[in-house]
Amino acid sequence: MRKLTGALLMAAMLVPAWSAAQKWEGLADTPQMGWNSWNKFGQNISEKLIREQADAMVAEGLVDAGYIYLNMDDCWHGERDADGFVQPDPKTFPSGIEALADYVHSKGMKLGIYSDAGRKTCAGRTGSFGHEYQDALQYARWGIDYLKYDWCSSENINPRGAYTLMRDALRAAGRPILFSMCEWGTNKPWEWAENVGHSWRTTGDITARFAGNPRQRGWGQTVLSIIDQNAPLRKYAGPGHWNDPDMLEVGNGMSVNEDRAHFSMWCMMAAPLILGNDLSKMTDETRAIILNKKVIAIDQDKLGVQGLRFKTENEIEYWFKPLEGGDWAFCLLNRGTEPVECNINWQDLNLTDDEVSHLSTSFDAITYNIENLWEFNAKKAKVGTTKKALKVTVPGHDVAMYRLTPNKK
Ligand code: GLA
């Protein structure tokens, strides 16, 4: 009897921990998709802005396309109250975060918030250091669904300890909150954070620049410099734990070719797709890029494998990403500024992904149908099969991107 009581007691103690872990699972089986205020609006955010972006997200069909998280970045914060609970800035968020969360939820979206493991955020607002459990509880009470957790003023803080502490605080608060680690790759989170965060930043901050030298070490990254840092980390990514090469700059000033290449490559790398432009003022070109469902499907593929750079020939990189059901995504990235004519002989591209999926393209044994993912005319998008070589000219700072599907006939 005593043994039985002991066993029951143990089972009862295990239940809360188990159900909290269950809530945690499944939040990022595919990379998260949404919008974040930082890249376009920086420190100038308000509840009015967030509501406007929420309205635009619905009106533009972005929510239907899968962009469900609407994330406030730095500078929503006011002071802590007498009990230490963090409050929003009363001037810019006068109705409070709970009202904002209700609004965002009523539109079919989820609300994200931002904090920092140190005493101060990167813009000098209050950080979570010493208040981790209290902050997690506050977010849960407000109805928050996503936390981006930054790494400024973190001197003398152990990174693994700090991020695990916040993970545990979020779990204890009891609400499923996606945990997006923003530690910039400084302490190699890919080596230790598989069970800590749903994603981790792999680099310093992105800017709306495609190429050229990063402005400073770590900061002012370009699309190409980020690709080069993120590419070797593919073996660490998978469902529930993604490499995060930072938020998108599509629509923030690069050329249409560069925006298309940036978006395509983030999808090839199974990156979180967090838009960073003003959704209330978009050009048709920006719309066509971020709403390309066939390209989004490459990112969101259930297999959850980050793509691989198979080879580089002068300015052209050959990328492959294995997909569910034997399909492959294939992308030619032109790093240079001049157009390059490519003659794709499929037999030269036989490869096995030894590192992650162990799948092979087997072009000698399998014939694939080829679909051009950036051709919007359905008929023209079908560009034959891998029985014949493919000729394509890739413009400077652009891509050609295809889905290969085994021909079952
Ligand atoms: C850091 C992060 C950015 C952004 C800013 C906010 O630089 O890496 O993504 O959140 O802080 O201050």
CSV table of C-alpha atoms and ligand atoms in Angstrom, one decimal:
chain,number,residue,atom,x,y,z
A,1,MET,CA,0.0,0.0,0.0
A,2,ARG,CA,2.7,2.4,1.0
A,3,LYS,CA,4.5,1.5,-2.2
A,4,LEU,CA,1.4,2.2,-4.2
A,5,THR,CA,0.8,5.6,-2.5
A,6,GLY,CA,4.4,6.4,-3.3
A,7,ALA,CA,4.0,5.5,-6.9
A,8,LEU,CA,0.8,7.5,-7.2
A,9,LEU,CA,2.4,10.5,-5.6
A,10,MET,CA,5.3,10.3,-8.0
A,11,ALA,CA,2.9,10.0,-11.0
A,12,ALA,CA,0.9,13.0,-9.7
A,13,MET,CA,4.1,15.0,-9.4
A,14,LEU,CA,5.2,14.0,-12.9
A,15,VAL,CA,1.9,15.1,-14.6
A,16,PRO,CA,2.4,18.9,-14.5
A,17,ALA,CA,5.9,18.6,-15.9
A,18,TRP,CA,4.8,16.2,-18.6
A,19,SER,CA,1.9,18.3,-19.7
A,20,ALA,CA,4.0,21.5,-19.7
A,21,ALA,CA,6.6,19.7,-22.0
A,22,GLN,CA,3.7,18.5,-24.2
A,23,LYS,CA,2.5,22.1,-24.6
A,24,TRP,CA,6.1,23.0,-25.6
A,25,GLU,CA,6.3,20.3,-28.3
A,26,GLY,CA,4.7,21.0,-31.6
A,27,LEU,CA,5.0,24.8,-31.5
A,28,ALA,CA,7.7,24.9,-34.2
A,29,ASP,CA,7.4,21.6,-36.1
A,30,THR,CA,8.1,23.8,-39.2
A,31,PRO,CA,9.9,27.1,-38.9
A,32,GLN,CA,7.8,29.9,-37.4
A,33,MET,CA,6.3,32.5,-39.7
A,34,GLY,CA,5.3,36.0,-38.8
A,35,TRP,CA,6.3,39.7,-38.7
A,36,ASN,CA,8.5,41.7,-36.3
A,37,SER,CA,8.7,45.5,-35.8
A,38,TRP,CA,12.5,45.9,-35.5
A,39,ASN,CA,13.9,45.9,-39.1
A,40,LYS,CA,11.6,48.7,-40.3
A,41,PHE,CA,10.4,50.6,-37.2
A,42,GLY,CA,13.3,50.1,-34.7
A,43,GLN,CA,12.6,51.9,-31.4
A,44,ASN,CA,9.5,53.7,-32.7
A,45,ILE,CA,6.7,51.3,-31.9
A,46,SER,CA,3.2,51.7,-30.4
A,47,GLU,CA,0.0,49.8,-30.0
A,48,LYS,CA,-1.4,51.9,-32.9
A,49,LEU,CA,1.4,50.6,-35.2
A,50,ILE,CA,1.0,47.0,-34.0
A,51,ARG,CA,-2.8,47.1,-34.7
A,52,GLU,CA,-2.2,48.6,-38.1
A,53,GLN,CA,0.2,45.9,-39.0
A,54,ALA,CA,-2.2,43.3,-37.7
A,55,ASP,CA,-5.0,44.7,-39.9
A,56,ALA,CA,-2.6,44.7,-42.9
A,57,MET,CA,-1.5,41.1,-42.2
A,58,VAL,CA,-5.1,39.9,-42.5
A,59,ALA,CA,-6.0,42.2,-45.5
A,60,GLU,CA,-3.0,41.2,-47.5
A,61,GLY,CA,-3.7,37.4,-47.1
A,62,LEU,CA,-0.5,37.0,-45.1
A,63,VAL,CA,-2.2,35.2,-42.2
A,64,ASP,CA,-3.8,32.7,-44.7
A,65,ALA,CA,-0.3,32.2,-46.2
A,66,GLY,CA,1.0,31.1,-42.7
A,67,TYR,CA,2.4,34.3,-41.2
A,68,ILE,CA,0.6,34.0,-37.8
A,69,TYR,CA,3.0,35.7,-35.3
A,70,LEU,CA,2.9,39.4,-34.9
A,71,ASN,CA,5.9,40.3,-32.8
A,72,MET,CA,6.7,43.5,-31.0
A,73,ASP,CA,10.5,43.9,-30.7
A,74,ASP,CA,12.4,46.2,-28.3
A,75,CYS,CA,10.9,49.3,-26.7
A,76,TRP,CA,7.3,48.2,-25.8
A,77,HIS,CA,8.5,48.4,-22.1
A,78,GLY,CA,7.7,50.8,-19.4
A,79,GLU,CA,8.9,50.4,-15.7
A,80,ARG,CA,8.3,47.6,-13.3
A,81,ASP,CA,5.5,48.1,-10.8
A,82,ALA,CA,6.1,48.1,-7.0
A,83,ASP,CA,5.9,44.3,-7.0
A,84,GLY,CA,8.4,44.0,-9.8
A,85,PHE,CA,6.0,43.1,-12.6
A,86,VAL,CA,7.0,44.7,-15.9
A,87,GLN,CA,4.5,47.2,-17.4
A,88,PRO,CA,4.2,48.5,-21.0
A,89,ASP,CA,5.2,52.1,-21.8
A,90,PRO,CA,2.1,54.0,-20.8
A,91,LYS,CA,2.6,56.6,-23.6
A,92,THR,CA,2.9,54.3,-26.5
A,93,PHE,CA,0.8,51.3,-25.2
A,94,PRO,CA,-1.9,53.0,-23.1
A,95,SER,CA,-4.5,50.2,-23.5
A,96,GLY,CA,-2.0,47.6,-22.2
A,97,ILE,CA,-0.7,44.4,-23.7
A,98,GLU,CA,-3.6,42.2,-22.7
A,99,ALA,CA,-6.0,44.4,-24.8
A,100,LEU,CA,-3.5,44.2,-27.7
A,101,ALA,CA,-3.3,40.4,-27.4
A,102,ASP,CA,-7.1,40.2,-27.5
A,103,TYR,CA,-7.2,42.3,-30.6
A,104,VAL,CA,-4.5,40.2,-32.4
A,105,HIS,CA,-6.1,36.9,-31.3
A,106,SER,CA,-9.5,38.1,-32.6
A,107,LYS,CA,-7.8,38.5,-36.0
A,108,GLY,CA,-6.7,34.9,-36.0
A,109,MET,CA,-3.1,35.7,-35.1
A,110,LYS,CA,-0.7,35.3,-32.2
A,111,LEU,CA,1.2,38.0,-30.4
A,112,GLY,CA,4.9,38.0,-29.7
A,113,ILE,CA,7.0,40.0,-27.3
A,114,TYR,CA,10.7,40.8,-26.7
A,115,SER,CA,13.0,40.7,-23.7
A,116,ASP,CA,16.6,40.3,-22.9
A,117,ALA,CA,18.6,37.9,-20.6
A,118,GLY,CA,20.5,40.9,-19.1
A,119,ARG,CA,19.5,43.8,-16.9
A,120,LYS,CA,18.8,46.0,-20.0
A,121,THR,CA,17.6,45.3,-23.5
A,122,CYS,CA,19.7,46.4,-26.4
A,123,ALA,CA,17.8,49.7,-26.6
A,124,GLY,CA,18.2,50.2,-22.8
A,125,ARG,CA,14.8,49.2,-21.6
A,126,THR,CA,14.3,46.8,-18.6
A,127,GLY,CA,15.7,43.3,-19.2
A,128,SER,CA,14.5,40.1,-17.5
A,129,PHE,CA,17.6,39.4,-15.4
A,130,GLY,CA,16.5,38.4,-11.9
A,131,HIS,CA,12.8,38.6,-12.9
A,132,GLU,CA,12.6,35.6,-15.3
A,133,TYR,CA,9.8,33.8,-13.6
A,134,GLN,CA,7.9,37.0,-13.0
A,135,ASP,CA,8.2,38.1,-16.6
A,136,ALA,CA,7.2,34.7,-17.9
A,137,LEU,CA,4.1,34.8,-15.7
A,138,GLN,CA,3.2,38.3,-16.8
A,139,TYR,CA,3.5,37.3,-20.5
A,140,ALA,CA,1.3,34.3,-19.9
A,141,ARG,CA,-1.3,36.4,-18.1
A,142,TRP,CA,-1.3,38.9,-21.0
A,143,GLY,CA,-1.9,36.1,-23.5
A,144,ILE,CA,1.5,36.3,-25.2
A,145,ASP,CA,2.4,33.4,-27.6
A,146,TYR,CA,6.0,34.1,-28.6
A,147,LEU,CA,9.1,35.4,-26.8
A,148,LYS,CA,12.3,36.7,-28.6
A,149,TYR,CA,15.0,36.7,-25.9
A,150,ASP,CA,18.0,38.9,-26.6
A,151,TRP,CA,21.6,38.9,-25.2
A,152,CYS,CA,22.6,42.6,-24.5
A,153,SER,CA,24.1,43.5,-21.1
A,154,SER,CA,24.9,39.9,-20.5
A,155,GLU,CA,28.4,40.3,-19.1
A,156,ASN,CA,29.2,37.5,-16.5
A,157,ILE,CA,25.9,35.7,-17.3
A,158,ASN,CA,26.2,32.0,-18.4
A,159,PRO,CA,24.4,31.7,-21.7
A,160,ARG,CA,23.2,28.2,-21.3
A,161,GLY,CA,22.0,28.9,-17.8
A,162,ALA,CA,20.3,32.1,-18.8
A,163,TYR,CA,18.3,30.6,-21.7
A,164,THR,CA,17.5,27.4,-19.8
A,165,LEU,CA,16.2,29.5,-16.9
A,166,MET,CA,13.8,31.4,-19.2
A,167,ARG,CA,12.7,28.2,-20.9
A,168,ASP,CA,11.8,26.8,-17.5
A,169,ALA,CA,10.1,30.0,-16.4
A,170,LEU,CA,7.9,29.9,-19.6
A,171,ARG,CA,7.0,26.3,-19.0
A,172,ALA,CA,6.2,27.0,-15.4
A,173,ALA,CA,3.9,29.9,-16.5
A,174,GLY,CA,1.9,27.2,-18.3
A,175,ARG,CA,1.1,28.9,-21.6
A,176,PRO,CA,2.6,27.5,-24.8
A,177,ILE,CA,5.0,30.3,-25.8
A,178,LEU,CA,7.4,29.8,-28.7
A,179,PHE,CA,10.9,30.6,-27.4
A,180,SER,CA,13.1,32.4,-30.0
A,181,MET,CA,16.7,32.7,-28.8
A,182,CYS,CA,18.5,35.8,-30.0
A,183,GLU,CA,22.1,35.2,-28.8
A,184,TRP,CA,23.6,36.0,-32.2
A,185,GLY,CA,25.6,32.7,-32.3
A,186,THR,CA,28.2,34.1,-30.0
A,187,ASN,CA,28.2,31.0,-27.7
A,188,LYS,CA,27.4,28.4,-30.4
A,189,PRO,CA,23.8,27.7,-29.2
A,190,TRP,CA,23.3,25.1,-31.9
A,191,GLU,CA,25.6,22.9,-29.8
A,192,TRP,CA,23.5,23.1,-26.7
A,193,ALA,CA,20.1,24.6,-27.3
A,194,GLU,CA,18.1,21.8,-29.1
A,195,ASN,CA,16.0,21.4,-26.0
A,196,VAL,CA,16.2,25.0,-24.9
A,197,GLY,CA,14.8,27.1,-27.7
A,198,HIS,CA,12.6,26.6,-30.7
A,199,SER,CA,15.2,28.6,-32.7
A,200,TRP,CA,18.4,30.4,-32.2
A,201,ARG,CA,20.0,33.3,-34.1
A,202,THR,CA,23.2,32.2,-35.8
A,203,THR,CA,24.7,35.6,-36.7
A,204,GLY,CA,24.8,39.3,-35.8
A,205,ASP,CA,22.1,41.6,-37.1
A,206,ILE,CA,21.0,41.7,-40.7
A,207,THR,CA,20.7,44.9,-42.8
A,208,ALA,CA,19.0,45.5,-46.1
A,209,ARG,CA,22.2,44.9,-48.0
A,210,PHE,CA,22.9,41.9,-50.2
A,211,ALA,CA,26.6,41.9,-50.5
A,212,GLY,CA,29.8,43.7,-49.4
A,213,ASN,CA,31.7,43.6,-46.2
A,214,PRO,CA,29.7,43.5,-43.0
A,215,ARG,CA,30.0,46.9,-41.4
A,216,GLN,CA,31.5,45.7,-38.2
A,217,ARG,CA,32.4,42.3,-36.8
A,218,GLY,CA,29.1,40.7,-35.9
A,219,TRP,CA,26.9,43.6,-36.9
A,220,GLY,CA,25.6,45.1,-40.1
A,221,GLN,CA,25.5,41.6,-41.8
A,222,THR,CA,24.5,41.2,-45.5
A,223,VAL,CA,22.4,38.5,-47.0
A,224,LEU,CA,25.5,36.7,-48.4
A,225,SER,CA,27.5,37.0,-45.2
A,226,ILE,CA,24.6,35.5,-43.3
A,227,ILE,CA,24.2,32.6,-45.7
A,228,ASP,CA,27.9,31.8,-45.4
A,229,GLN,CA,27.6,31.6,-41.6
A,230,ASN,CA,24.4,29.7,-41.5
A,231,ALA,CA,25.1,27.1,-44.2
A,232,PRO,CA,27.6,25.0,-42.3
A,233,LEU,CA,25.1,24.6,-39.3
A,234,ARG,CA,22.5,22.5,-41.1
A,235,LYS,CA,23.1,19.4,-39.1
A,236,TYR,CA,21.9,21.1,-36.0
A,237,ALA,CA,18.5,22.2,-37.4
A,238,GLY,CA,15.3,20.2,-37.4
A,239,PRO,CA,11.6,20.2,-36.3
A,240,GLY,CA,11.3,22.2,-33.1
A,241,HIS,CA,14.9,23.6,-33.2
A,242,TRP,CA,15.8,25.8,-36.1
A,243,ASN,CA,18.9,27.9,-37.1
A,244,ASP,CA,17.7,31.5,-37.3
A,245,PRO,CA,19.7,33.6,-39.8
A,246,ASP,CA,17.7,36.7,-38.7
A,247,MET,CA,14.5,38.4,-39.8
A,248,LEU,CA,13.7,39.2,-43.4
A,249,GLU,CA,14.5,42.5,-45.1
A,250,VAL,CA,12.3,42.0,-48.1
A,251,GLY,CA,10.7,45.3,-49.1
A,252,ASN,CA,13.2,47.3,-47.1
A,253,GLY,CA,15.3,48.8,-49.9
A,254,MET,CA,17.2,46.0,-51.8
A,255,SER,CA,16.4,45.4,-55.5
A,256,VAL,CA,13.6,43.0,-56.4
A,257,ASN,CA,16.2,40.5,-57.6
A,258,GLU,CA,18.0,40.7,-54.2
A,259,ASP,CA,14.7,40.5,-52.3
A,260,ARG,CA,13.7,37.4,-54.3
A,261,ALA,CA,17.1,35.7,-53.7
A,262,HIS,CA,17.1,36.6,-50.0
A,263,PHE,CA,13.6,35.1,-49.5
A,264,SER,CA,14.4,32.0,-51.6
A,265,MET,CA,17.6,31.3,-49.7
A,266,TRP,CA,15.9,31.7,-46.3
A,267,CYS,CA,13.4,29.1,-47.5
A,268,MET,CA,16.1,26.8,-48.8
A,269,MET,CA,17.7,27.0,-45.3
A,270,ALA,CA,14.5,26.2,-43.5
A,271,ALA,CA,14.7,29.5,-41.7
A,272,PRO,CA,12.0,31.2,-39.6
A,273,LEU,CA,10.2,33.6,-41.9
A,274,ILE,CA,9.7,36.7,-39.9
A,275,LEU,CA,8.8,39.6,-42.2
A,276,GLY,CA,10.4,43.0,-41.4
A,277,ASN,CA,8.8,45.5,-43.7
A,278,ASP,CA,5.8,47.9,-43.4
A,279,LEU,CA,2.9,45.7,-44.3
A,280,SER,CA,0.6,48.7,-44.7
A,281,LYS,CA,2.7,50.0,-47.7
A,282,MET,CA,3.8,47.3,-49.9
A,283,THR,CA,4.7,47.2,-53.6
A,284,ASP,CA,3.3,44.5,-55.9
A,285,GLU,CA,6.8,43.1,-56.2
A,286,THR,CA,7.2,42.7,-52.4
A,287,ARG,CA,3.7,41.1,-52.2
A,288,ALA,CA,4.6,38.6,-55.0
A,289,ILE,CA,7.7,37.5,-53.1
A,290,ILE,CA,6.5,37.1,-49.6
A,291,LEU,CA,3.2,35.5,-50.7
A,292,ASN,CA,4.7,33.0,-53.1
A,293,LYS,CA,3.1,29.9,-51.6
A,294,LYS,CA,5.2,27.4,-53.6
A,295,VAL,CA,8.4,28.9,-52.2
A,296,ILE,CA,6.9,29.2,-48.7
A,297,ALA,CA,6.1,25.4,-49.0
A,298,ILE,CA,9.8,24.7,-49.5
A,299,ASP,CA,10.5,26.4,-46.1
A,300,GLN,CA,7.6,24.7,-44.4
A,301,ASP,CA,8.2,21.3,-45.8
A,302,LYS,CA,7.4,18.6,-43.1
A,303,LEU,CA,10.7,16.8,-43.5
A,304,GLY,CA,12.3,19.9,-41.8
A,305,VAL,CA,15.8,19.5,-43.4
A,306,GLN,CA,17.9,22.6,-43.9
A,307,GLY,CA,19.2,22.8,-47.5
A,308,LEU,CA,22.8,22.1,-48.6
A,309,ARG,CA,25.2,24.0,-50.8
A,310,PHE,CA,26.3,21.2,-53.2
A,311,LYS,CA,28.9,23.1,-55.2
A,312,THR,CA,30.0,26.6,-56.2
A,313,GLU,CA,31.1,27.4,-59.8
A,314,ASN,CA,32.5,30.9,-60.1
A,315,GLU,CA,29.6,33.1,-58.8
A,316,ILE,CA,27.0,30.4,-59.0
A,317,GLU,CA,26.0,28.2,-56.0
A,318,TYR,CA,24.0,25.0,-56.4
A,319,TRP,CA,21.7,24.4,-53.5
A,320,PHE,CA,19.5,21.3,-52.8
A,321,LYS,CA,16.9,20.7,-50.1
A,322,PRO,CA,15.3,17.3,-49.7
A,323,LEU,CA,11.5,17.4,-49.3
A,324,GLU,CA,8.7,15.1,-48.2
A,325,GLY,CA,7.7,12.3,-50.6
A,326,GLY,CA,11.0,12.2,-52.6
A,327,ASP,CA,10.8,15.7,-53.9
A,328,TRP,CA,13.8,18.1,-53.9
A,329,ALA,CA,14.0,21.9,-54.1
A,330,PHE,CA,16.9,23.1,-56.3
A,331,CYS,CA,18.1,26.6,-56.3
A,332,LEU,CA,20.9,28.4,-58.3
A,333,LEU,CA,22.1,31.5,-56.4
A,334,ASN,CA,24.1,34.1,-58.4
A,335,ARG,CA,26.4,35.9,-55.9
A,336,GLY,CA,27.7,38.2,-58.6
A,337,THR,CA,26.2,41.3,-60.2
A,338,GLU,CA,26.3,40.0,-63.8
A,339,PRO,CA,23.8,37.5,-65.3
A,340,VAL,CA,25.2,34.0,-65.8
A,341,GLU,CA,24.0,31.4,-68.2
A,342,CYS,CA,23.8,27.9,-66.7
A,343,ASN,CA,23.5,24.6,-68.4
A,344,ILE,CA,22.3,22.1,-65.9
A,345,ASN,CA,23.2,18.6,-66.7
A,346,TRP,CA,21.4,16.6,-64.0
A,347,GLN,CA,23.7,13.6,-64.2
A,348,ASP,CA,26.4,15.8,-62.8
A,349,LEU,CA,24.3,16.6,-59.8
A,350,ASN,CA,23.9,13.1,-58.2
A,351,LEU,CA,24.4,13.6,-54.5
A,352,THR,CA,23.6,12.0,-51.2
A,353,ASP,CA,22.9,14.1,-48.2
A,354,ASP,CA,25.2,12.1,-45.8
A,355,GLU,CA,25.0,14.7,-43.1
A,356,VAL,CA,21.3,14.9,-42.3
A,357,SER,CA,18.6,13.1,-44.3
A,358,HIS,CA,20.7,10.4,-46.1
A,359,LEU,CA,18.5,10.9,-49.2
A,360,SER,CA,19.9,10.9,-52.7
A,361,THR,CA,18.9,12.8,-55.8
A,362,SER,CA,19.6,9.6,-57.9
A,363,PHE,CA,19.3,11.5,-61.2
A,364,ASP,CA,20.6,8.4,-63.0
A,365,ALA,CA,17.7,6.2,-61.7
A,366,ILE,CA,14.8,8.7,-61.2
A,367,THR,CA,13.3,11.2,-63.7
A,368,TYR,CA,11.9,14.3,-62.1
A,369,ASN,CA,9.3,16.8,-63.4
A,370,ILE,CA,10.7,20.3,-63.0
A,371,GLU,CA,8.6,23.3,-61.8
A,372,ASN,CA,10.0,26.8,-61.9
A,373,LEU,CA,8.8,28.3,-58.6
A,374,TRP,CA,9.2,31.9,-59.7
A,375,GLU,CA,7.2,31.6,-62.9
A,376,PHE,CA,3.6,32.6,-62.0
A,377,ASN,CA,2.1,31.3,-65.2
A,378,ALA,CA,1.2,27.7,-64.3
A,379,LYS,CA,1.8,26.3,-67.9
A,380,LYS,CA,5.2,28.1,-68.3
A,381,ALA,CA,6.3,27.0,-64.9
A,382,LYS,CA,6.4,23.4,-66.0
A,383,VAL,CA,9.8,23.3,-67.6
A,384,GLY,CA,10.2,19.6,-68.6
A,385,THR,CA,12.0,16.8,-66.9
A,386,THR,CA,15.5,15.9,-65.7
A,387,LYS,CA,15.9,13.7,-68.8
A,388,LYS,CA,17.0,16.8,-70.7
A,389,ALA,CA,19.6,19.4,-69.6
A,390,LEU,CA,18.1,22.7,-68.4
A,391,LYS,CA,19.4,26.0,-69.7
A,392,VAL,CA,18.7,29.0,-67.6
A,393,THR,CA,20.2,32.5,-67.2
A,394,VAL,CA,20.3,33.7,-63.6
A,395,PRO,CA,20.4,37.5,-63.3
A,396,GLY,CA,22.9,39.1,-61.0
A,397,HIS,CA,22.1,38.9,-57.3
A,398,ASP,CA,19.2,36.6,-58.0
A,399,VAL,CA,18.1,33.0,-58.0
A,400,ALA,CA,16.5,30.4,-60.2
A,401,MET,CA,14.5,28.0,-58.0
A,402,TYR,CA,12.7,24.8,-58.9
A,403,ARG,CA,10.8,21.9,-57.3
A,404,LEU,CA,11.7,18.5,-58.6
A,405,THR,CA,9.0,15.8,-58.3
A,406,PRO,CA,9.6,12.2,-59.2
A,407,ASN,CA,7.8,11.3,-62.5
A,408,LYS,CA,5.6,8.4,-61.5
A,409,LYS,CA,4.5,7.5,-65.0
B,1,GLA,C1,19.5,43.1,-31.1
B,1,GLA,C2,18.8,42.1,-31.9
B,1,GLA,C3,17.9,42.7,-32.9
B,1,GLA,C4,16.9,43.6,-32.2
B,1,GLA,C5,17.6,44.6,-31.4
B,1,GLA,C6,16.7,45.4,-30.5
B,1,GLA,O1,20.4,43.9,-31.9
B,1,GLA,O2,19.7,41.2,-32.5
B,1,GLA,O3,17.3,41.7,-33.7
B,1,GLA,O4,16.0,42.8,-31.4
B,1,GLA,O5,18.6,44.0,-30.5
B,1,GLA,O6,17.3,46.4,-29.7
